[in-house]
XYZ file of C-alpha atoms in Angstrom:
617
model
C 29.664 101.494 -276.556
C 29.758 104.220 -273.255
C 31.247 103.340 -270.158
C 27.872 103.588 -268.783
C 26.780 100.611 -270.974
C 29.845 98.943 -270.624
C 29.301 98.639 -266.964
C 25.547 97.950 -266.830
C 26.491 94.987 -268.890
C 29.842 93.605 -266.377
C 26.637 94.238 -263.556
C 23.985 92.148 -265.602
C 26.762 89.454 -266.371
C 27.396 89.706 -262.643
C 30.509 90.618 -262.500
C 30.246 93.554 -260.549
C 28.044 94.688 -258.135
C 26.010 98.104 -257.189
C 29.516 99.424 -254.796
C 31.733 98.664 -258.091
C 29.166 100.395 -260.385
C 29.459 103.719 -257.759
C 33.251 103.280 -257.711
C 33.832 103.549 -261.519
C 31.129 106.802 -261.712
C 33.358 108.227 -259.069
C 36.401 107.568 -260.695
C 35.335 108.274 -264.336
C 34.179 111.793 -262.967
C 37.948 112.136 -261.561
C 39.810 110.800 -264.217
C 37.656 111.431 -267.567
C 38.569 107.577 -267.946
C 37.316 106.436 -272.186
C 38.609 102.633 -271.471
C 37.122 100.240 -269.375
C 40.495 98.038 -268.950
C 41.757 101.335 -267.003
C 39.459 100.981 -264.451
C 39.354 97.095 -264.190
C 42.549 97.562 -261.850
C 40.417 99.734 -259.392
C 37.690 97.366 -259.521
C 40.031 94.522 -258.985
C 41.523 96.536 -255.734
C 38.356 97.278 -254.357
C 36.769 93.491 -254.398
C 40.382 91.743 -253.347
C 39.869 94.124 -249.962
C 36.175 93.077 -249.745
C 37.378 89.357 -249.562
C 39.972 90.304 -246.949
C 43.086 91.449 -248.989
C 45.123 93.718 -248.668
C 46.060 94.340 -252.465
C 45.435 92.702 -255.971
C 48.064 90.787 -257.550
C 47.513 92.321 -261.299
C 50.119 89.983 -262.793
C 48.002 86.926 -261.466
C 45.044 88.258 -263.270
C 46.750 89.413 -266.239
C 45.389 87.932 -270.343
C 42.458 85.887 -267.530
C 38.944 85.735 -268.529
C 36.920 88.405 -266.395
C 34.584 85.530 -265.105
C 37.556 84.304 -263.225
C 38.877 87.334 -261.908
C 35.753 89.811 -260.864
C 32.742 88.365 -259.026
C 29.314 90.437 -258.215
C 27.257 90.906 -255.910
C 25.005 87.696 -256.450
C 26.723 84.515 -255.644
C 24.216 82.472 -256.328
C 23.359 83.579 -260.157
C 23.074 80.637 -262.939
C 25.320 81.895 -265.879
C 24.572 79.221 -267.973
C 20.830 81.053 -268.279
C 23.115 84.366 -269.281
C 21.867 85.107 -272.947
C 25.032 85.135 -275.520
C 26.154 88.281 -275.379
C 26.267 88.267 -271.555
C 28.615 85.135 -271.632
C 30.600 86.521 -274.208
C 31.853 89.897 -271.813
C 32.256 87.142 -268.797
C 34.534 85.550 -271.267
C 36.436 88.991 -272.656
C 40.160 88.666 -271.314
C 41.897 91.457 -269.206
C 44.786 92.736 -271.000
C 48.300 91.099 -270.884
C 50.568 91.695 -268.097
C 53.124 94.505 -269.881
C 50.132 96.028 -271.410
C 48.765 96.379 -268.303
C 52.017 97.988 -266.784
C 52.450 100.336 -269.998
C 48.984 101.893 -269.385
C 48.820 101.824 -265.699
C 52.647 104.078 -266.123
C 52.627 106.013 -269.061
C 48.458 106.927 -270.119
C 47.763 110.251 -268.513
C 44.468 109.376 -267.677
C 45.761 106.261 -265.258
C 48.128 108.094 -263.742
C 45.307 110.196 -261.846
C 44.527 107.590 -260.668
C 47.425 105.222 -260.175
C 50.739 105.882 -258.617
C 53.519 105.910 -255.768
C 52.165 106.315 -252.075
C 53.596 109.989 -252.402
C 51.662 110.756 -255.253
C 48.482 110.727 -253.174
C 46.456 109.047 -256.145
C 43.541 107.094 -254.986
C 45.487 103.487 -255.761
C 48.659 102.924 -255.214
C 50.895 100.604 -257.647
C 53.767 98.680 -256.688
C 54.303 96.463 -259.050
C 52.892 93.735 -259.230
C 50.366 94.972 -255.974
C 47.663 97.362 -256.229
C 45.934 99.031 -253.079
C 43.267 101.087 -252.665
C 45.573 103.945 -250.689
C 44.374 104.024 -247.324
C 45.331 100.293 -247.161
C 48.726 100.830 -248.271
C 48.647 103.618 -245.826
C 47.958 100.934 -243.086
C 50.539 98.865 -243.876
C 53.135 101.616 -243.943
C 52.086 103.100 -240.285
C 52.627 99.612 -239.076
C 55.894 99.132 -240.488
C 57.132 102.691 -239.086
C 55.558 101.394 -235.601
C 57.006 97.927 -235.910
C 60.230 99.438 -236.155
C 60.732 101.811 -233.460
C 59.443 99.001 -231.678
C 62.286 96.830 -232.442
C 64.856 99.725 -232.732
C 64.063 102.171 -229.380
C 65.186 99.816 -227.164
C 64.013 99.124 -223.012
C 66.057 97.914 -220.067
C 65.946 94.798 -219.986
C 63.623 93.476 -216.755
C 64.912 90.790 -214.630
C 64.025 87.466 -215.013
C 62.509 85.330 -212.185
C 63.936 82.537 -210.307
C 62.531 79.643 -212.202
C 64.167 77.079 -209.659
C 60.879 78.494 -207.251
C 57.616 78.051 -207.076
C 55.345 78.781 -208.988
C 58.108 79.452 -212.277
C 59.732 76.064 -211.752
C 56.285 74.605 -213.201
C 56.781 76.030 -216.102
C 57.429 74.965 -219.324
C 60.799 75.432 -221.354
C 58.965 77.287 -223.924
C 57.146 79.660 -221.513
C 60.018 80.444 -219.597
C 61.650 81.271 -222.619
C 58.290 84.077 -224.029
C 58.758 85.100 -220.214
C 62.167 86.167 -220.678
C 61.635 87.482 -224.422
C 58.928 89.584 -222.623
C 60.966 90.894 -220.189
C 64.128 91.973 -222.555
C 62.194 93.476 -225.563
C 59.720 95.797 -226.088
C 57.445 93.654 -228.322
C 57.343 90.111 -227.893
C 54.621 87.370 -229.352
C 52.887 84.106 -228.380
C 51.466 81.929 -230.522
C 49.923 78.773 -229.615
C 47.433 76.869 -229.938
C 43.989 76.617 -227.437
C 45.588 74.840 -224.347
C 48.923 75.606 -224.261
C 49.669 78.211 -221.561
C 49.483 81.302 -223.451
C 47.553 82.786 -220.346
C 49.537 80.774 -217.514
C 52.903 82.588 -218.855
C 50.633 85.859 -219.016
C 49.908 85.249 -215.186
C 53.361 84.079 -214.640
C 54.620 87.173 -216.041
C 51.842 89.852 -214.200
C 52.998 88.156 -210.797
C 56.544 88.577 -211.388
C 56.364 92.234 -212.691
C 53.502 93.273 -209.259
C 56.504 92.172 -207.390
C 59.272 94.320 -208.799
C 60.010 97.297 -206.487
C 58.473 100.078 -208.089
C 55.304 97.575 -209.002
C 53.142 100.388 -208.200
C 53.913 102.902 -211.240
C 53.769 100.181 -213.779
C 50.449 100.694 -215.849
C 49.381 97.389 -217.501
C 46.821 96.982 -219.993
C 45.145 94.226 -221.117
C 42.779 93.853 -224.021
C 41.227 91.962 -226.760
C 39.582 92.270 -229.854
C 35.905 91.427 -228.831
C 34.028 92.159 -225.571
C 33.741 88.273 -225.121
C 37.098 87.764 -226.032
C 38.172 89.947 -223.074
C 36.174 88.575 -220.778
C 37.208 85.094 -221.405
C 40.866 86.233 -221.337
C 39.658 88.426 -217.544
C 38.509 85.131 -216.378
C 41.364 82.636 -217.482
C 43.893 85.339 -216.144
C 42.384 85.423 -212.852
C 42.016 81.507 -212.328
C 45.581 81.166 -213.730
C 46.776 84.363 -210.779
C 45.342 82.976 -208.286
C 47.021 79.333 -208.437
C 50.450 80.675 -208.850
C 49.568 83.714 -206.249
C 48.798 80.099 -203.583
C 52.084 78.525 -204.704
C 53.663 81.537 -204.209
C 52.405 81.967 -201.142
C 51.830 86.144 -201.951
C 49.748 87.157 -199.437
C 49.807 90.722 -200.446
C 48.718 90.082 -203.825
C 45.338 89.303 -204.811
C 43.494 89.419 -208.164
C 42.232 92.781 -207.658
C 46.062 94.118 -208.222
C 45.498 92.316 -211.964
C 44.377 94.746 -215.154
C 41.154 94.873 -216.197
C 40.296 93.301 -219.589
C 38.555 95.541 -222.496
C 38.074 95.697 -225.974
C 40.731 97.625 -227.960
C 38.070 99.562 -229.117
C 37.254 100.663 -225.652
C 40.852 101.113 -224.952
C 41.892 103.633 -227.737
C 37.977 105.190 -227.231
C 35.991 104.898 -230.162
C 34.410 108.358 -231.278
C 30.964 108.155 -232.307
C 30.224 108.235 -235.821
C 33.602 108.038 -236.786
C 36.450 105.536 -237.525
C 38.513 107.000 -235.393
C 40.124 107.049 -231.298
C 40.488 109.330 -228.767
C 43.824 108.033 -228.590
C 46.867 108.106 -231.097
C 49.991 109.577 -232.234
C 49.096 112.966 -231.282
C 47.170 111.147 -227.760
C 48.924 108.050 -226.477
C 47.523 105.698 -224.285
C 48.658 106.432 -220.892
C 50.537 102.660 -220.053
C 53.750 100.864 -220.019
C 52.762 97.458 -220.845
C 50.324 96.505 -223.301
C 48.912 92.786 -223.427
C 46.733 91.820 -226.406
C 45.228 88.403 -226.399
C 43.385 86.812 -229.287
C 45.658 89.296 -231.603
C 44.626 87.093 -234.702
C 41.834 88.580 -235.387
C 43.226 92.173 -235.291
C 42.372 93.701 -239.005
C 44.806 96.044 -240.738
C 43.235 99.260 -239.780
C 42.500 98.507 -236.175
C 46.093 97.157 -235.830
C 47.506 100.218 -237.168
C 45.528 102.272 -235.030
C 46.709 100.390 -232.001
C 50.314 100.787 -232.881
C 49.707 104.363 -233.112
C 48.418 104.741 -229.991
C 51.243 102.835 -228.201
C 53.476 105.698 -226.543
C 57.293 105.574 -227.103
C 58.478 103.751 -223.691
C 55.634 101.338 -223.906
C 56.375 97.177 -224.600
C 54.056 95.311 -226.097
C 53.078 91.870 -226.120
C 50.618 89.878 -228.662
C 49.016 86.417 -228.283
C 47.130 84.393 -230.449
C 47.114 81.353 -232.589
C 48.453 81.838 -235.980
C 46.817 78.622 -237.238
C 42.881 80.241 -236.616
C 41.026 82.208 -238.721
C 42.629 85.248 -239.550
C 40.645 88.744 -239.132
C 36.934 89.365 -240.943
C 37.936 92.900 -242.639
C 41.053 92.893 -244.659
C 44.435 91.803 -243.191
C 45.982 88.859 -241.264
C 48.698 90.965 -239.170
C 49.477 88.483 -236.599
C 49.733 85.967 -238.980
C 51.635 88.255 -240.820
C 53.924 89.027 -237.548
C 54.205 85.194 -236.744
C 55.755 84.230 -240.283
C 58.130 87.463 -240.226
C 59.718 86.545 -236.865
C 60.677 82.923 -238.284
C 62.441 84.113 -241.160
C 66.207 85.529 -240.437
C 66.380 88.083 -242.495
C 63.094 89.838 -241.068
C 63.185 92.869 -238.539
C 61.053 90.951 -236.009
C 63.412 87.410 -236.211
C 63.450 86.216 -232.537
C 60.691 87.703 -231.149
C 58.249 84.913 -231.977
C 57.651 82.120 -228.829
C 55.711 78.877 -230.268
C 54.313 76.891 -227.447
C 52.879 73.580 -228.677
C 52.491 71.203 -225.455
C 48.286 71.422 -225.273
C 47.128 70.525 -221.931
C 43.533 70.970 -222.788
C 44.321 68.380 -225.896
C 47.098 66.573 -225.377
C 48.872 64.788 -228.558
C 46.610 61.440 -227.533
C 43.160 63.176 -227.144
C 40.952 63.081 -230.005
C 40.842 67.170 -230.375
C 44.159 67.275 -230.251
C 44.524 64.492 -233.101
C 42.370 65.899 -235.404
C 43.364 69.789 -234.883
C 46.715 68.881 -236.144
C 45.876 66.949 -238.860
C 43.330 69.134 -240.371
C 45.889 72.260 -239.907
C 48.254 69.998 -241.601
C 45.603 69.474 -244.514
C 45.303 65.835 -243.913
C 41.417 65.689 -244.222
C 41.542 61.591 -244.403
C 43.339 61.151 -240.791
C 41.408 63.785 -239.425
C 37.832 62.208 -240.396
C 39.074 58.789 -239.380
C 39.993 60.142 -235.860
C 37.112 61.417 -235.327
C 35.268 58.600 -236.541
C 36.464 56.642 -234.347
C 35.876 58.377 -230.868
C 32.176 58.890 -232.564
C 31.812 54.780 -232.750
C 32.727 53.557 -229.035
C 30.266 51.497 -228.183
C 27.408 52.048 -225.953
C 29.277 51.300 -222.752
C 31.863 54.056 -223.595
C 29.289 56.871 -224.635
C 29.628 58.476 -221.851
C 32.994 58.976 -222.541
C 32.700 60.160 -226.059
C 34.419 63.701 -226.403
C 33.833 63.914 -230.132
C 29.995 62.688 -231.557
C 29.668 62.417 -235.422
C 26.053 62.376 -236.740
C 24.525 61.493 -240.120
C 23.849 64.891 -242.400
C 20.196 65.085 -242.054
C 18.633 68.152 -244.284
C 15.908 68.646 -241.859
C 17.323 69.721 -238.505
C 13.943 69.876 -237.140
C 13.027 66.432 -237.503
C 16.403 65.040 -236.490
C 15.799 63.749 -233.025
C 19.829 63.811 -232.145
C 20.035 67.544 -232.882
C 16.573 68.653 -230.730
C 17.904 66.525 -227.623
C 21.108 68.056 -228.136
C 19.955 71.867 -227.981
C 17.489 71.368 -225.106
C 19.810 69.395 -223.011
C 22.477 72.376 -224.070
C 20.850 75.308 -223.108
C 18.585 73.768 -220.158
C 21.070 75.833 -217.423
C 20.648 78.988 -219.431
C 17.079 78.777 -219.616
C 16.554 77.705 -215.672
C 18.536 80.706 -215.105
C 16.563 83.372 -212.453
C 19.129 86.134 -212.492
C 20.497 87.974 -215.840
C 24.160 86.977 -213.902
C 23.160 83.312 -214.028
C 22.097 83.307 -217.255
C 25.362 85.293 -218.696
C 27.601 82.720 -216.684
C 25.681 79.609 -218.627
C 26.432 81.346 -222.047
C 29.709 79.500 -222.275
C 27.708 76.184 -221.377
C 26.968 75.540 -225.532
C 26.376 76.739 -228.468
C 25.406 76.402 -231.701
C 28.450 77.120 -234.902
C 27.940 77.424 -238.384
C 29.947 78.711 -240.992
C 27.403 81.087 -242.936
C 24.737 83.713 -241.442
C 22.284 83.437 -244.204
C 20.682 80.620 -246.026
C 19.213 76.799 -244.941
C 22.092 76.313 -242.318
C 22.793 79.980 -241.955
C 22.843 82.004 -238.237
C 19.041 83.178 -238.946
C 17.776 80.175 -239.893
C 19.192 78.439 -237.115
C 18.007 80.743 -234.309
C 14.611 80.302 -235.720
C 14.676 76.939 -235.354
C 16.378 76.383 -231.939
C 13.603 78.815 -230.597
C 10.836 76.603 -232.062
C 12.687 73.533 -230.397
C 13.402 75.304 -226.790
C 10.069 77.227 -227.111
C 7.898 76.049 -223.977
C 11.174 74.502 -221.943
C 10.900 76.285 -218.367
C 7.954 78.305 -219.641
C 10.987 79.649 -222.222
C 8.313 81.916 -224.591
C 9.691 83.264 -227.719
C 7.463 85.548 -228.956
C 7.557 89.263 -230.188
C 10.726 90.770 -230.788
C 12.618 90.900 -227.263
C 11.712 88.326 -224.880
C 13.100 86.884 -221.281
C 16.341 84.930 -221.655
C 16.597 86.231 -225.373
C 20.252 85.776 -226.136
C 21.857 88.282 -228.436
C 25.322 89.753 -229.412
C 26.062 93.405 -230.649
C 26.859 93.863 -234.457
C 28.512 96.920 -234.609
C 30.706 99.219 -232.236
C 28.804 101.578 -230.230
C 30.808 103.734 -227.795
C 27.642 106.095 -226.780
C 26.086 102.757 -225.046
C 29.881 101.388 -224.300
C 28.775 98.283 -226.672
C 31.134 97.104 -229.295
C 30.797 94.346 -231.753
C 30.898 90.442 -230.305
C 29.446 91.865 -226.868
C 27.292 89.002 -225.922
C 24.375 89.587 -223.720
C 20.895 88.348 -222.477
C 17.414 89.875 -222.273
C 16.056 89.266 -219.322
C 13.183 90.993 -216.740
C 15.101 94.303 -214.411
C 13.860 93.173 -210.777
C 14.358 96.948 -210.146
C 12.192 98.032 -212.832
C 9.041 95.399 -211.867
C 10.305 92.940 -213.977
C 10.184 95.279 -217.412
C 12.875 93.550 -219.729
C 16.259 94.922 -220.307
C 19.692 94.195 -221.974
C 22.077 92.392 -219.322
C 25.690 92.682 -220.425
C 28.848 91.518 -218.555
C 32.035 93.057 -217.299
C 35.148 92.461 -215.859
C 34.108 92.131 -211.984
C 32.304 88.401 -210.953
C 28.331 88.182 -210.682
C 27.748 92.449 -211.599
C 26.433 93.025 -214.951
C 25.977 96.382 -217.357
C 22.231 97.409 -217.696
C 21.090 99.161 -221.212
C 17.402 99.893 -222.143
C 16.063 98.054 -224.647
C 15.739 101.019 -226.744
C 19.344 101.727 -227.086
C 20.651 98.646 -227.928
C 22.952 99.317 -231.177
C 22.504 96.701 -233.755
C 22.273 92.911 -232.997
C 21.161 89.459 -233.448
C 20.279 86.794 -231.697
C 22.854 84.788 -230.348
C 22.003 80.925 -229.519
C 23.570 80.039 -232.740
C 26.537 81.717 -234.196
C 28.582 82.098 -237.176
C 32.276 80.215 -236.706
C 34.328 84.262 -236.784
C 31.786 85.100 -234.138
C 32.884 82.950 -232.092
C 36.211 83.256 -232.184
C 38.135 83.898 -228.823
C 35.420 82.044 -227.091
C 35.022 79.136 -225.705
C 31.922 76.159 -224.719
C 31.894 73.599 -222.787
C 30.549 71.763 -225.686
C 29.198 72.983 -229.136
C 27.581 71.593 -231.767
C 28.955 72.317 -235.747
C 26.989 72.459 -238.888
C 28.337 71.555 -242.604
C 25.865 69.946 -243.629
C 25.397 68.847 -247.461
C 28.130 69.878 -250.419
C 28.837 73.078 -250.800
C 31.768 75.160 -252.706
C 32.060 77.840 -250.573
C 34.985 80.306 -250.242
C 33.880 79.985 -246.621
C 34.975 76.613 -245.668
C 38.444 76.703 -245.176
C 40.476 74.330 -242.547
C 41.944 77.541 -240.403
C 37.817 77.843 -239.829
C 37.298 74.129 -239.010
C 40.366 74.361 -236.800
C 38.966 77.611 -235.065
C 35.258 75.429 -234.654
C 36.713 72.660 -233.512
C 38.811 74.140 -230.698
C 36.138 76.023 -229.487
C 35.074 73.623 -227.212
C 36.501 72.426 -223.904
C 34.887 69.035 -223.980
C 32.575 67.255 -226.600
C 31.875 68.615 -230.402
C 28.768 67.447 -232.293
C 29.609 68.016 -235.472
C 27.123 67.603 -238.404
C 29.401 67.365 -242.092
C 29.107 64.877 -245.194
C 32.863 63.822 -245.983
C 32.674 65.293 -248.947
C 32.548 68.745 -247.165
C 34.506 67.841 -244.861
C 37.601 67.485 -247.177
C 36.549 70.126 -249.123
C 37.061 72.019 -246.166
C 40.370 70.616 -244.915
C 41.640 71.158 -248.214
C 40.761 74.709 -248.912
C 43.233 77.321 -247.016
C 43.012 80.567 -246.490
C 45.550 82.934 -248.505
C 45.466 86.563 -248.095
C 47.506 88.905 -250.016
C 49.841 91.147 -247.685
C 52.428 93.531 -248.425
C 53.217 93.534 -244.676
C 55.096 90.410 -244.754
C 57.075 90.943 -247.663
C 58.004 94.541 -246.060
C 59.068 92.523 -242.733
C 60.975 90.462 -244.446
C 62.815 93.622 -246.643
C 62.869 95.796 -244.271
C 66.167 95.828 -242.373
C 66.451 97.059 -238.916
């Protein structure tokens, strides 16, 4: 049998899709590969990065049945109405692990194809990992970085008087990531929604504006998604401006504070390209770097960043390392976070962990069930809950957590159509595109999938059909006023990146024509686009759980419904869903989901943490 048959049969027995079938033609053409089993590794490296790894752990799929180790492109095909032959290659096994190594080392054909970093061969193979090279690549770049980070040291800045206001009201754990910041040049905070990761950034901002030469120090501050940054703009300012009072600075307001962007806008995305204006060869022009919501960093963009850092420069990263970990491949901060706990690891002792949640405390019902379901305990976390969802009527009002029974028609459930109108009622009263942006954060609508009965596009159809007629609210054609939407891909022509979250709404200068109303980093002005150049989008009332992350509602409303076994519903997404909110969560979920969820963690494979970890200083 060809290769060509070979592989239209793996695609028709669905395990491989229409990308794997171009990546074996490529690579046949390359190598003059005879033997399918030589080109299972590539396959194998190319779907572990789809699903967010960084390599493929051949050992682990070593002598396994290729049903349990290669999955197409059509997750929801029936095998069991496969004819016999087509369940007889899912069931073919992958040869044994020293096989494996023989031929991936020694047949001349593999080694076009497989080797050391050096040998510039399309995968690299260290055993037992295998990357598709540019991965590797990215790991490597951010070990190099990582390390003159750690090993080109800075003077060391002083620390402030805590004994005075407004330092003496801080914690022991964010005086101590306020002095790590101030001795070393990279430094990271990890903690979880509440803690004071922003109140030590403001703490530390105020301390360094007053330092006599305050006036050549170039901060920057950014975040992974537009509405990331603006969150983190907002929280910075509010936390400034109390500690500015108590400080009683006069001179210092919080226009002397940096202004928030994307890290795509900060390095300065080239069109059409993967690559910055700014790196190795063009460093960004600051001493201080500040990167909130680092967690959902991915490998490339991470080692892009580092690249970009110039020598002097410190850097500081913040995040929660229990939250869902980036959508492409990678989980760096994670990555970071576990590497500076272990003492034998070039970063040991740069890690602060603060844990004291004022947003939800250890006795609030958030706070209860956040740490049990990071800690896997699905059983105390649904009782919890449970209970704050069963006060009686007298205490409803109080209720920060509502449970409600899984109801496979949304549209008919009376709980959820209340819910969304009385949710979005400020958004949709809204006159000016300003108003409108500011009552974004008011609710919203999470779910863990985009397609499908509970997916993204299902849901915006339906809360449309619900709100449709509320305030004269008429959703018809394909913009409309108070049309909420958020950007799908990076566009730096339009200055529009990915998460950007905006409203469509009518341009009072224009006779009321509708635009695109986007936000930015000064109170009540907003960033005008035509409706013609808006980059790709989608509406925007409900979300998918990684959209949202590094936002934040003052209530939302969940959806996992019904059983399901997808790779999707993990706890660290749960977690993320749950602390979304500020106040209440409505969350719709059988149990059975529920501790399907709580029980499934995420695992990515890294080399980065394993080269932490080896890599001495």
């Amino acid at each position: 049998m060809s290769l060509t048959e070979t592989f239209n049969n793996w695609q028709e027995a669905n395990l491989i899709g229409y990308l794997d079938r171009a990546l074996v033609a490529t690579l046949c053409r390359m190598s003059g590969a005879t033997n399918p089993m030589l080109l299972l590794p590539a396959l194998l490296a190319q779907q572990s990065m789809n699903n967010g790894n960084s390599y493929a752990d051949l050992q682990t799929k070593a002598n396994m049945p290729l049903e349990s180790i290669l999955q197409g492109s059509n997750p929801d095909s029936d095998e069991d109405k496969l004819d016999i032959t087509l369940k007889a290659i899912r069931q073919q096994h992958s040869p044994n692990w020293q096989d494996w190594c023989d031929m991936l080392q020694n047949d001349p054909t593999a080694k076009i194809l497989y080797g050391n970093y050096e040998d510039k061969t399309p995968f690299v193979f260290i055993k037992p990992r295998l990357y598709v090279r540019r991965f590797r690549g990215y790991e490597l770049d951010i070990i190099v970085k990582t390390k003159e980070l750690i090993n080109n040291k800075v003077a060391a800045l002083p620390a402030p008087n805590f004994a005075l206001a407004p330092y003496s009201s801080l914690g022991e754990k964010q005086k101590e990531a306020l002095r790590q910041a101030l001795s070393r040049r990279f430094s990271i905070i990890s903690g979880g929604p509440g803690t004071g990761k922003t109140h030590t950034l403001a703490a530390l901002v105020l301390h360094l504006l007053q330092q006599p030469e305050a006036n050549k120090l170039r901060l920057a501050l950014a975040a992974p998604t537009g509405k990331a940054a603006a969150r983190v703009q907002q929280s910075l300012k509010n936390s400034f401006e109390s500690m500015r009072a108590a400080a009683t600075q006069a001179s210092l307001d919080s226009e002397c504070l940096p202004k928030a962007s994307t890290i795509h806008r900060l390095l300065g995305s080239l069109p059409n390209t993967p690559y910055f204006r700014h790196d190795s060869d063009n460093p960004l022009e600051l001493d201080l770097l500040i990167v909130d919501e680092a967690g959902m960093i991915d490998l490339p963009l991470m080692a892009k960043m580092l690249s970009a850092l110039p020598k002097h420069a410190r850097l500081i990263m913040v995040g929660d390392a229990a939250q869902l970990a980036s959508v492409e491949p990678g989980r760096v901060y994670g990555d970071f976070c576990r590497a500076a706990e272990n003492s034998g690891s070039m970063l040991y002792g740069c890690l602060t962990k603060l844990d004291k949640s004022r947003r939800f405390p250890d006795n609030s019902v958030i706070g209860k069930a956040s740490r049990a379901i990071r800690a896997g305990n699905a059983q105390a976390a649904w009782q919890t809950l449970k209970k704050e969802s069963q006060k009686s009527e007298q205490q409803a009002g109080a209720r920060l957590f509502e449970l409600h029974d899984v109801n496979y028609n949304l549209a008919n459930d009376r709980n959820f159509c209340a819910l969304i109108k009385e949710g979005y009622a400020k958004f949709l009263a809204s006159k000016t595109p300003a108003e409108a942006l500011q009552h974004t954060a008011d609710f919203t609508i999470l779910t863990p999938w985009h397609v499908g009965l509970y997916g993204t596009k299902s849901l915006n159809r339906l809360i449309l059909n619900i709100l449709s007629g509320q305030d004269g609210f008429n959703p018809q054609g394909r913009f409309f006023s108070h049309q909420l939407i958020m950007i799908d891909k990076n566009s730096p022509e339009t200055r529009l990146f990915n998460g950007d979250t905006g409203v469509v709404f009518p341009d009072p200068e224009q006779s009321g024509r509708l635009c695109a109303f986007f936000p930015t980093t000064d109170p009540g002005k907003t960033y005008k686009l035509a409706l013609p150049r808006l980059p790709e989008y989608q509406r925007a009332f409900a979300l998918t759980i990684h959209k949202s992350h590094g936002a934040e509602f003052e209530q939302l409303a969940m959806i996992l419904p019904g059983s399901s076994d997808s790779p999707l519903l993990t706890r660290e997404l749960l977690y993320t869903g749950l602390t979304r909110t500020k106040s209440i969560v409505h969350l719709w979920c059988s149990w059975e989901n529920f501790e399907k969820t709580v029980t499934n963690q995420v695992t990515r494979s890294s080399g980065l943490f394993l080269d932490l970890c080896q890599t001495s200083q």
